[in-house]
Short mmCIF file of C-alpha atoms in Angstrom, two decimals:
data_model
loop_
_atom_site.label_atom_id
_atom_site.label_comp_id
_atom_site.label_asym_id
_atom_site.label_seq_id
_atom_site.Cartn_x
_atom_site.Cartn_y
_atom_site.Cartn_z
CA MET A 1 -30.83 5.45 -31.88
CA ALA A 2 -28.55 6.51 -35.10
CA LEU A 3 -31.09 8.63 -36.12
CA LEU A 4 -31.83 10.32 -33.11
CA THR A 5 -28.02 10.79 -32.46
CA HIS A 6 -28.16 12.82 -35.85
CA ILE A 7 -31.17 14.78 -35.20
CA ARG A 8 -29.86 15.89 -31.50
CA LEU A 9 -26.34 16.96 -33.50
CA ALA A 10 -28.26 18.96 -35.68
CA HIS A 11 -30.42 20.65 -33.19
CA SER A 12 -27.14 21.56 -30.92
CA PHE A 13 -25.21 22.40 -33.64
CA SER A 14 -25.87 26.04 -33.74
CA ASP A 15 -25.30 25.98 -29.99
CA TYR A 16 -21.93 26.42 -28.85
CA ARG A 17 -22.74 24.32 -24.88
CA ARG A 18 -24.99 21.91 -26.42
CA ARG A 19 -21.97 21.42 -29.28
CA LEU A 20 -19.97 20.62 -26.56
CA GLN A 21 -22.28 18.89 -24.45
CA CYS A 22 -22.37 16.30 -27.70
CA VAL A 23 -18.78 16.13 -28.06
CA GLN A 24 -18.04 14.87 -24.24
CA ALA A 25 -21.13 12.62 -24.70
CA ARG A 26 -19.52 11.04 -28.32
CA LEU A 27 -16.03 10.65 -25.85
CA GLN A 28 -17.69 9.14 -23.01
CA ALA A 29 -19.87 6.85 -25.17
CA LEU A 30 -17.06 5.22 -27.18
CA SER A 31 -15.39 4.88 -23.98
CA VAL A 32 -18.10 2.52 -22.60
CA LEU A 33 -18.63 0.78 -26.17
CA VAL A 34 -14.59 -0.33 -26.08
CA TYR A 35 -14.92 -1.12 -21.99
CA SER A 36 -18.08 -3.07 -23.03
CA ASN A 37 -16.56 -5.01 -25.99
CA ALA A 38 -19.48 -3.70 -28.02
CA LEU A 39 -17.47 -2.58 -30.97
CA GLN A 40 -17.45 -5.52 -33.30
CA GLU A 41 -19.71 -4.55 -35.87
CA ASN A 42 -18.81 -0.75 -35.57
CA ALA A 43 -15.04 -0.81 -35.02
CA HIS A 44 -13.95 0.60 -38.25
CA SER A 45 -16.81 3.89 -38.19
CA LEU A 46 -16.58 4.60 -34.76
CA LEU A 47 -12.48 4.13 -34.94
CA HIS A 48 -11.68 6.20 -37.44
CA ALA A 49 -8.09 6.82 -38.78
CA GLY A 50 -7.23 9.86 -37.35
CA LEU A 51 -9.13 9.43 -34.33
CA LEU A 52 -6.06 9.12 -31.72
CA GLU A 53 -4.51 12.58 -33.06
CA GLU A 54 -8.02 14.18 -33.06
CA LEU A 55 -8.34 13.25 -29.31
CA VAL A 56 -4.33 14.23 -28.61
CA GLU A 57 -5.37 17.38 -30.29
CA LEU A 58 -8.31 17.81 -27.77
CA LEU A 59 -6.20 17.37 -25.00
CA GLU A 60 -3.34 20.10 -26.31
CA LEU A 61 -6.58 22.91 -25.84
CA PRO A 62 -5.78 25.10 -23.13
CA HIS A 63 -9.34 26.43 -22.70
CA THR A 64 -10.15 26.53 -18.71
CA HIS A 65 -13.64 25.35 -19.83
CA LEU A 66 -12.91 22.63 -21.95
CA VAL A 67 -11.53 20.52 -18.88
CA GLU A 68 -14.22 17.84 -18.70
CA ILE A 69 -13.94 17.36 -22.42
CA ARG A 70 -10.07 17.04 -22.25
CA ALA A 71 -10.38 14.51 -19.30
CA ALA A 72 -13.32 12.39 -21.30
CA ALA A 73 -10.50 12.53 -24.38
CA LEU A 74 -7.95 11.28 -22.02
CA ARG A 75 -10.31 8.35 -20.68
CA THR A 76 -10.96 7.59 -24.20
CA LEU A 77 -7.65 6.92 -24.79
CA THR A 78 -7.03 5.33 -21.73
CA SER A 79 -10.08 2.68 -23.01
CA ILE A 80 -8.33 1.90 -26.64
CA ILE A 81 -5.18 1.16 -24.63
CA HIS A 82 -5.99 -2.40 -24.11
CA LEU A 83 -8.46 -2.96 -27.70
CA ASP A 84 -5.25 -4.83 -28.93
CA ARG A 85 -5.54 -7.50 -25.93
CA ASN A 86 -8.89 -8.05 -26.77
CA PRO A 87 -9.41 -11.32 -28.53
CA HIS A 88 -12.91 -10.34 -29.72
CA PHE A 89 -11.76 -7.28 -31.95
CA PRO A 90 -10.27 -7.31 -34.97
CA LYS A 91 -6.36 -6.75 -35.40
CA LYS A 92 -4.93 -3.59 -37.07
CA PRO A 93 -1.73 -3.84 -38.50
CA GLY A 94 0.48 -1.81 -35.82
CA SER A 95 -0.28 -2.00 -32.51
CA ARG A 96 -2.47 1.07 -31.20
CA LEU A 97 -0.45 0.99 -28.15
CA ASN A 98 2.54 1.76 -30.36
CA MET A 99 0.19 4.60 -31.93
CA ILE A 100 -1.00 6.25 -28.85
CA ILE A 101 2.59 6.37 -27.66
CA ASP A 102 3.84 8.14 -30.80
CA VAL A 103 0.51 10.68 -31.10
CA THR A 104 1.32 11.26 -27.15
CA GLY A 105 5.29 11.67 -27.20
CA ALA A 106 5.22 9.45 -23.84
CA SER A 107 8.80 8.21 -24.75
CA SER A 108 10.30 11.63 -25.17
CA TYR A 109 11.31 13.50 -22.35
CA HIS A 110 9.99 16.59 -24.25
CA GLY A 111 6.64 15.00 -25.33
CA PHE A 112 3.05 16.19 -25.06
CA LEU A 113 2.30 13.53 -22.53
CA PRO A 114 5.53 13.76 -20.43
CA VAL A 115 5.20 17.61 -20.38
CA LEU A 116 1.53 17.46 -19.49
CA VAL A 117 2.51 14.80 -16.53
CA ARG A 118 5.33 17.23 -15.00
CA THR A 119 3.36 20.39 -15.15
CA CYS A 120 0.23 18.51 -13.67
CA ILE A 121 2.43 17.01 -10.33
CA THR A 122 4.44 20.63 -10.49
CA THR A 123 0.79 22.22 -9.61
CA LEU A 124 -0.19 19.52 -7.23
CA THR A 125 3.18 19.40 -5.27
CA SER A 126 4.10 23.13 -5.43
CA PRO A 127 1.06 25.56 -5.67
CA GLN A 128 1.78 28.94 -6.33
CA PRO A 129 -0.33 31.57 -4.09
CA ASP A 130 -1.65 33.18 -7.52
CA GLY A 131 -1.69 30.68 -9.86
CA GLN A 132 -4.35 28.14 -10.94
CA PRO A 133 -4.88 24.60 -9.48
CA PHE A 134 -4.37 21.42 -11.68
CA PRO A 135 -7.86 20.53 -12.74
CA LEU A 136 -8.95 17.39 -10.47
CA PRO A 137 -10.85 15.50 -13.22
CA LEU A 138 -8.03 15.88 -15.90
CA ALA A 139 -5.64 14.89 -13.00
CA THR A 140 -7.34 12.03 -12.30
CA ALA A 141 -7.50 10.82 -15.93
CA LEU A 142 -4.23 11.63 -16.00
CA PHE A 143 -2.82 9.48 -13.49
CA SER A 144 -5.46 6.42 -14.53
CA PHE A 145 -3.85 7.22 -17.84
CA LEU A 146 -0.34 6.23 -16.97
CA TYR A 147 -1.32 3.39 -14.74
CA HIS A 148 -3.13 1.75 -17.68
CA LEU A 149 0.00 2.53 -20.02
CA ALA A 150 2.66 1.00 -17.63
CA SER A 151 0.57 -2.10 -17.74
CA TYR A 152 2.26 -2.89 -20.85
CA GLU A 153 5.99 -3.47 -21.42
CA ALA A 154 5.91 -1.30 -24.60
CA GLY A 155 4.28 1.75 -22.25
CA GLY A 156 6.07 0.99 -19.00
CA GLU A 157 9.84 1.33 -21.22
CA ALA A 158 8.22 4.75 -22.75
CA LEU A 159 7.50 6.21 -19.14
CA VAL A 160 11.18 4.91 -18.15
CA SER A 161 12.57 6.65 -21.40
CA CYS A 162 10.99 10.15 -20.63
CA GLY A 163 12.24 10.16 -17.21
CA MET A 164 8.35 9.93 -15.23
CA MET A 165 10.09 8.12 -12.10
CA GLU A 166 11.67 11.46 -10.83
CA SER A 167 8.26 12.91 -11.32
CA LEU A 168 6.41 10.43 -9.62
CA LEU A 169 8.56 10.42 -6.93
CA LYS A 170 7.87 14.14 -5.68
CA VAL A 171 4.71 12.79 -5.35
CA ILE A 172 5.84 9.90 -3.07
CA ASN A 173 7.44 12.84 -1.11
CA TRP A 174 4.43 15.31 -1.33
CA PRO A 175 3.39 15.91 2.27
CA GLY A 176 -0.35 16.64 1.83
CA SER A 177 -2.63 14.36 3.41
CA GLU A 178 -6.20 15.40 2.05
CA LEU A 179 -8.48 12.75 0.61
CA GLU A 180 -7.07 14.06 -2.91
CA HIS A 181 -3.67 13.72 -2.06
CA ILE A 182 -3.52 10.24 -0.96
CA THR A 183 -5.56 9.07 -4.06
CA PHE A 184 -2.77 10.40 -6.06
CA VAL A 185 0.00 9.40 -3.92
CA THR A 186 -1.57 6.01 -4.73
CA ARG A 187 -1.70 5.99 -8.29
CA ALA A 188 1.95 7.19 -8.40
CA VAL A 189 2.51 4.11 -6.09
CA ARG A 190 1.32 1.99 -8.35
CA VAL A 191 2.55 3.22 -11.83
CA ILE A 192 6.23 3.12 -9.69
CA ASP A 193 5.46 -0.78 -9.28
CA LEU A 194 4.49 -1.25 -12.49
CA ILE A 195 7.72 0.85 -13.69
CA THR A 196 10.51 -0.79 -11.36
CA ASN A 197 8.93 -4.32 -13.22
CA ILE A 198 11.24 -2.88 -16.34
CA ASP A 199 14.02 -0.70 -14.82
CA MET A 200 14.96 -0.09 -11.37
CA GLN A 201 18.28 2.15 -11.72
CA GLY A 202 15.81 5.08 -11.94
CA PHE A 203 14.02 4.54 -8.91
CA GLN A 204 17.32 3.96 -6.88
CA THR A 205 19.18 6.73 -8.57
CA HIS A 206 16.40 9.26 -6.89
CA SER A 207 16.38 7.45 -3.62
CA GLY A 208 13.08 6.00 -4.15
CA LEU A 209 13.18 3.37 -1.39
CA ALA A 210 13.60 5.99 1.40
CA SER A 211 10.90 8.15 0.12
CA PHE A 212 8.46 4.99 0.37
CA ILE A 213 9.82 4.44 3.79
CA ASN A 214 9.08 8.05 4.69
CA ARG A 215 5.95 7.79 3.30
CA LEU A 216 4.87 5.25 5.01
CA ASP A 217 6.16 6.52 8.23
CA MET A 218 4.25 9.63 7.61
CA GLU A 219 0.52 8.11 6.88
CA VAL A 220 1.20 5.74 10.13
CA ASN A 221 2.04 8.58 12.01
CA VAL A 222 -1.37 10.02 11.14
CA CYS A 223 -3.26 7.08 11.88
CA ARG A 224 -1.60 7.22 15.35
CA LYS A 225 -3.15 10.08 16.30
CA GLU A 226 -6.32 8.17 16.04
CA GLN A 227 -4.88 4.91 17.23
CA PRO A 228 -2.34 5.21 19.54
CA PHE A 229 -2.45 1.86 21.09
CA GLU A 230 0.90 -0.35 20.07
CA ILE A 231 1.73 -3.67 21.88
CA GLU A 232 4.80 -3.33 24.29
CA PRO A 233 5.86 -6.95 25.00
CA LEU A 234 9.03 -6.14 26.28
CA LEU A 235 6.90 -4.38 29.38
CA TYR A 236 5.93 -7.84 30.58
CA GLN A 237 9.48 -9.78 30.36
CA ASP A 238 9.98 -8.33 34.30
CA ALA A 239 7.26 -10.79 35.09
CA PRO A 240 9.36 -14.12 34.67
CA GLN A 241 11.66 -12.42 37.03
CA THR A 242 9.06 -11.71 39.37
CA SER A 243 8.22 -15.09 39.45
CA ARG A 244 11.62 -16.19 40.39
CA GLU A 245 12.25 -13.54 43.20
CA ARG A 246 8.90 -14.84 44.35
CA SER A 247 9.80 -18.46 44.26
CA THR A 248 13.37 -17.67 46.05
CA GLU A 249 11.46 -15.70 48.74
CA ARG A 250 9.13 -18.76 49.25
CA GLU A 251 12.12 -21.07 49.12
CA GLU A 252 13.60 -18.98 52.06
CA ALA A 253 10.74 -18.88 54.19
CA SER A 254 10.21 -22.95 53.91
CA SER A 255 14.09 -23.17 54.78
CA ILE A 256 13.17 -21.20 57.88
CA SER A 257 9.69 -22.72 58.64
CA HIS A 258 11.82 -26.11 58.02
CA ARG A 259 14.26 -25.29 61.06
CA GLU A 260 11.79 -24.14 63.68
CA HIS A 261 10.08 -27.18 63.48
CA GLU A 262 13.08 -29.38 63.03
CA THR A 263 11.45 -31.63 66.18
CA PHE A 264 9.05 -32.99 64.21
CA ASP A 265 8.64 -36.37 63.56
CA GLU A 266 10.86 -36.92 60.18
CA ARG A 267 9.00 -40.26 59.25
CA GLU A 268 5.77 -37.63 59.16
CA GLU A 269 7.72 -35.62 56.62
CA SER A 270 9.35 -38.69 54.76
CA SER A 271 6.20 -40.06 54.19
CA ASN A 272 4.60 -37.17 52.36
CA PRO A 273 7.27 -36.15 50.23
CA MET A 274 5.56 -34.09 47.65
CA GLU A 275 3.53 -32.26 50.19
CA ILE A 276 5.89 -28.87 50.26
CA SER A 277 6.37 -29.11 46.73
CA GLU A 278 2.50 -29.18 46.28
CA ASP A 279 1.92 -26.27 48.43
CA GLU A 280 4.50 -24.16 46.68
CA ASN A 281 3.00 -24.88 43.47
CA THR A 282 -0.52 -23.75 44.49
CA VAL A 283 0.78 -20.29 45.98
CA ALA A 284 3.07 -20.40 42.48
CA LYS A 285 -0.02 -20.75 40.52
CA ALA A 286 -1.96 -18.03 42.98
CA ASP A 287 0.53 -15.34 42.51
CA GLU A 288 0.52 -16.02 38.61
CA LYS A 289 -3.17 -15.88 38.72
CA THR A 290 -2.77 -12.22 40.57
CA GLU A 291 -0.02 -10.69 38.61
CA GLN A 292 -1.41 -8.10 36.38
CA GLN A 293 -1.67 -9.77 32.34
CA PRO A 294 -1.14 -7.59 29.28
CA ASP A 295 -4.15 -5.13 28.80
CA TYR A 296 -4.93 -5.05 25.20
CA SER A 297 -8.53 -3.32 25.67
CA ALA A 298 -7.08 -0.04 24.00
CA ALA A 299 -6.88 -1.44 20.40
CA LYS A 300 -10.58 -1.98 20.56
CA THR A 301 -11.51 1.33 19.62
CA GLY A 302 -14.30 0.56 17.05
CA LYS A 303 -12.20 3.34 14.83
CA THR A 304 -11.33 1.93 11.53
CA CYS A 305 -8.61 3.27 8.94
CA LEU A 306 -9.61 5.61 5.99
CA PRO A 307 -10.18 3.53 2.86
CA GLN A 308 -8.36 5.52 0.81
CA ARG A 309 -5.22 5.39 3.45
CA ALA A 310 -5.58 2.02 3.85
CA ALA A 311 -5.42 1.35 -0.04
CA LEU A 312 -2.31 4.01 0.02
CA LEU A 313 -0.56 2.01 2.60
CA LYS A 314 -1.72 -1.80 0.66
CA SER A 315 0.13 0.03 -2.24
CA MET A 316 3.23 0.21 -0.40
CA LEU A 317 3.66 -2.56 1.57
CA ASN A 318 3.18 -4.57 -1.49
CA PHE A 319 5.68 -2.58 -3.25
CA LEU A 320 8.51 -2.83 -0.65
CA LYS A 321 7.68 -6.70 -0.25
CA LYS A 322 8.56 -6.77 -3.96
CA ALA A 323 11.75 -4.62 -3.11
CA ILE A 324 12.79 -6.63 -0.60
CA GLN A 325 12.81 -9.67 -2.80
CA ASP A 326 14.34 -7.74 -5.77
CA PRO A 327 18.57 -8.55 -6.11
CA ALA A 328 18.97 -5.47 -7.51
CA PHE A 329 18.16 -3.99 -3.87
CA SER A 330 20.09 -6.26 -1.93
CA ASP A 331 22.54 -3.58 -0.83
CA SER A 332 20.00 -1.22 0.60
CA ILE A 333 17.87 -3.48 1.66
CA ARG A 334 20.43 -4.34 4.67
CA HIS A 335 19.79 -1.21 6.06
CA VAL A 336 15.93 -0.91 5.48
CA MET A 337 15.41 -1.70 9.13
CA GLU A 338 17.42 0.58 10.96
CA GLY A 339 15.19 3.91 10.53
CA THR A 340 11.30 4.08 10.71
CA LEU A 341 10.10 0.94 9.20
CA PRO A 342 10.02 -1.12 11.85
CA SER A 343 8.25 1.30 13.90
CA SER A 344 5.51 1.74 11.40
CA LEU A 345 5.43 -2.10 10.93
CA LYS A 346 4.57 -2.60 14.68
CA HIS A 347 2.32 0.12 14.97
CA ILE A 348 0.09 -2.01 11.77
CA ILE A 349 0.65 -5.59 13.31
CA SER A 350 -0.15 -4.00 16.53
CA ASN A 351 -3.92 -2.68 15.69
CA SER A 352 -5.38 -5.44 13.20
CA GLU A 353 -8.73 -4.16 14.40
CA TYR A 354 -7.92 -0.33 12.90
CA TYR A 355 -6.06 -1.67 9.69
CA GLY A 356 -8.12 -4.54 8.75
CA PRO A 357 -6.54 -8.32 8.74
CA SER A 358 -5.48 -7.88 5.15
CA LEU A 359 -2.70 -5.13 5.97
CA PHE A 360 -2.20 -7.06 9.34
CA LEU A 361 -1.57 -9.99 7.10
CA LEU A 362 0.73 -8.18 5.13
CA ALA A 363 2.96 -6.19 7.44
CA THR A 364 3.28 -9.43 8.88
CA ASP A 365 4.44 -10.96 5.13
CA VAL A 366 6.54 -8.13 5.12
CA VAL A 367 8.51 -8.91 8.34
CA THR A 368 8.57 -12.56 7.16
CA VAL A 369 10.30 -12.16 3.53
CA TYR A 370 13.01 -9.51 5.55
CA VAL A 371 13.85 -12.32 7.43
CA PHE A 372 14.14 -14.59 4.74
CA GLN A 373 16.18 -12.40 2.52
CA GLU A 374 18.52 -11.23 5.62
CA PRO A 375 18.56 -14.07 8.78
CA SER A 376 22.02 -12.86 9.60
CA LEU A 377 19.86 -9.55 10.66
CA LEU A 378 17.36 -11.26 12.77
CA SER A 379 18.86 -10.35 15.69
CA SER A 380 18.24 -6.67 15.26
CA LEU A 381 14.79 -7.34 14.57
CA GLN A 382 14.77 -9.11 18.01
CA ASP A 383 16.37 -5.87 19.63
CA ASN A 384 13.91 -3.78 18.36
CA GLY A 385 10.97 -5.43 19.25
CA LEU A 386 9.46 -6.57 16.13
CA THR A 387 9.58 -10.00 16.30
CA ASP A 388 8.01 -10.06 19.58
CA VAL A 389 5.34 -7.64 18.54
CA VAL A 390 4.49 -10.17 15.57
CA LEU A 391 4.42 -13.40 17.75
CA HIS A 392 2.04 -11.98 20.21
CA ALA A 393 -0.53 -10.09 17.77
CA LEU A 394 -0.60 -13.13 16.08
CA LEU A 395 -1.34 -14.99 19.24
CA ILE A 396 -3.88 -12.59 20.57
CA LYS A 397 -5.09 -10.60 17.42
CA GLU A 398 -8.96 -12.22 16.54
CA VAL A 399 -8.03 -11.90 12.48
CA SER A 400 -10.19 -14.12 9.65
CA VAL A 401 -7.95 -17.55 9.63
CA ASN A 402 -7.42 -18.40 5.76
CA ASN A 403 -4.76 -20.00 3.85
CA LEU A 404 -2.39 -17.17 4.01
CA PHE A 405 -2.79 -16.45 7.52
CA CYS A 406 -1.74 -20.13 8.35
CA LYS A 407 1.31 -19.91 5.58
CA ILE A 408 2.65 -16.80 7.43
CA LEU A 409 2.45 -18.45 11.00
CA ILE A 410 4.05 -21.64 10.09
CA ILE A 411 7.03 -19.79 8.28
CA ILE A 412 7.71 -17.43 11.38
CA PHE A 413 7.52 -19.81 13.79
CA ASN A 414 10.30 -21.85 11.28
CA ASN A 415 12.41 -18.99 11.58
#
């Protein structure tokens, strides 16, 4: 294989296009070898000194025809990030992660990586009519690199130091609804989720919680156009009153009938004292059966939420669930249910067939966690109908019964 590689390189070296293909193939092969733990024997020859600097130099090339090579270089850097955690890979003096942070300038506001990210986000969110769009493969590789970098404490601290939070929140506030847009927003949410484990201050400074809730509302409103159904239990609260009115009318009619037939033998009436009561119960049951039952057939349209949008909703709900339990948000969380969040949660909970059982249970869990954190505000959730929707949905929805569902059900009814 090594001989074939050398022959192919020698044959293609004189052709610029083929030489570029050889470079890209080598970068992709290196990524695969790292991810598959196949570098034990050839680690030092393949990951030679200065490789990280060479990869960054590739990234710095401005030529538009080198986009695929730049993306491959970024994916190779992403794979090397995890080598320090690989127990089968020989340790190297000095963390490779720290070396990657240094060569990319990730911890500096004016470093190469932060500048590249800000350029990417600005181009994506505010495209100019005469400007060149940011290459999609490079943008995808860049957001993937940020996610893997933020999954380590040192990487997360570097992203906090360079002020990455403000740029990522611009992606959350980006109103685009195309598939590519949704994918980038999902990646931004996951990076923010990792960064906020280290520092919440930047997130709060830039009103991150409001951005998340507004984005959630925007995505749910898109889903409403396709699936407008929503449980409205308040419409059926008049039914008990109607029954009471009918019961009163029956009692009055019974009283009139009793006065008209008061000449009957009192002994005959006393011999069967439960007859009138039984007749009334029979009539009441018949009336209840004829009353209109809630119609939930509109929820079963056979449509399902777009997988990319469902992934975004899941990421945002997971973050909100974490934020509600974070003491750093204790002041702002009290008012989180005063805006559009209850409406978004009600639509998700009302449409488990559309959103899927995972999102249904997660939205229900967000309500449960909020009640645990702010039990004094339970009455406000009851007033806006959120708790009624939760209870109705838990009773009528056909979701897969698992341990999580049973746990949530017990918690809600305990509250």
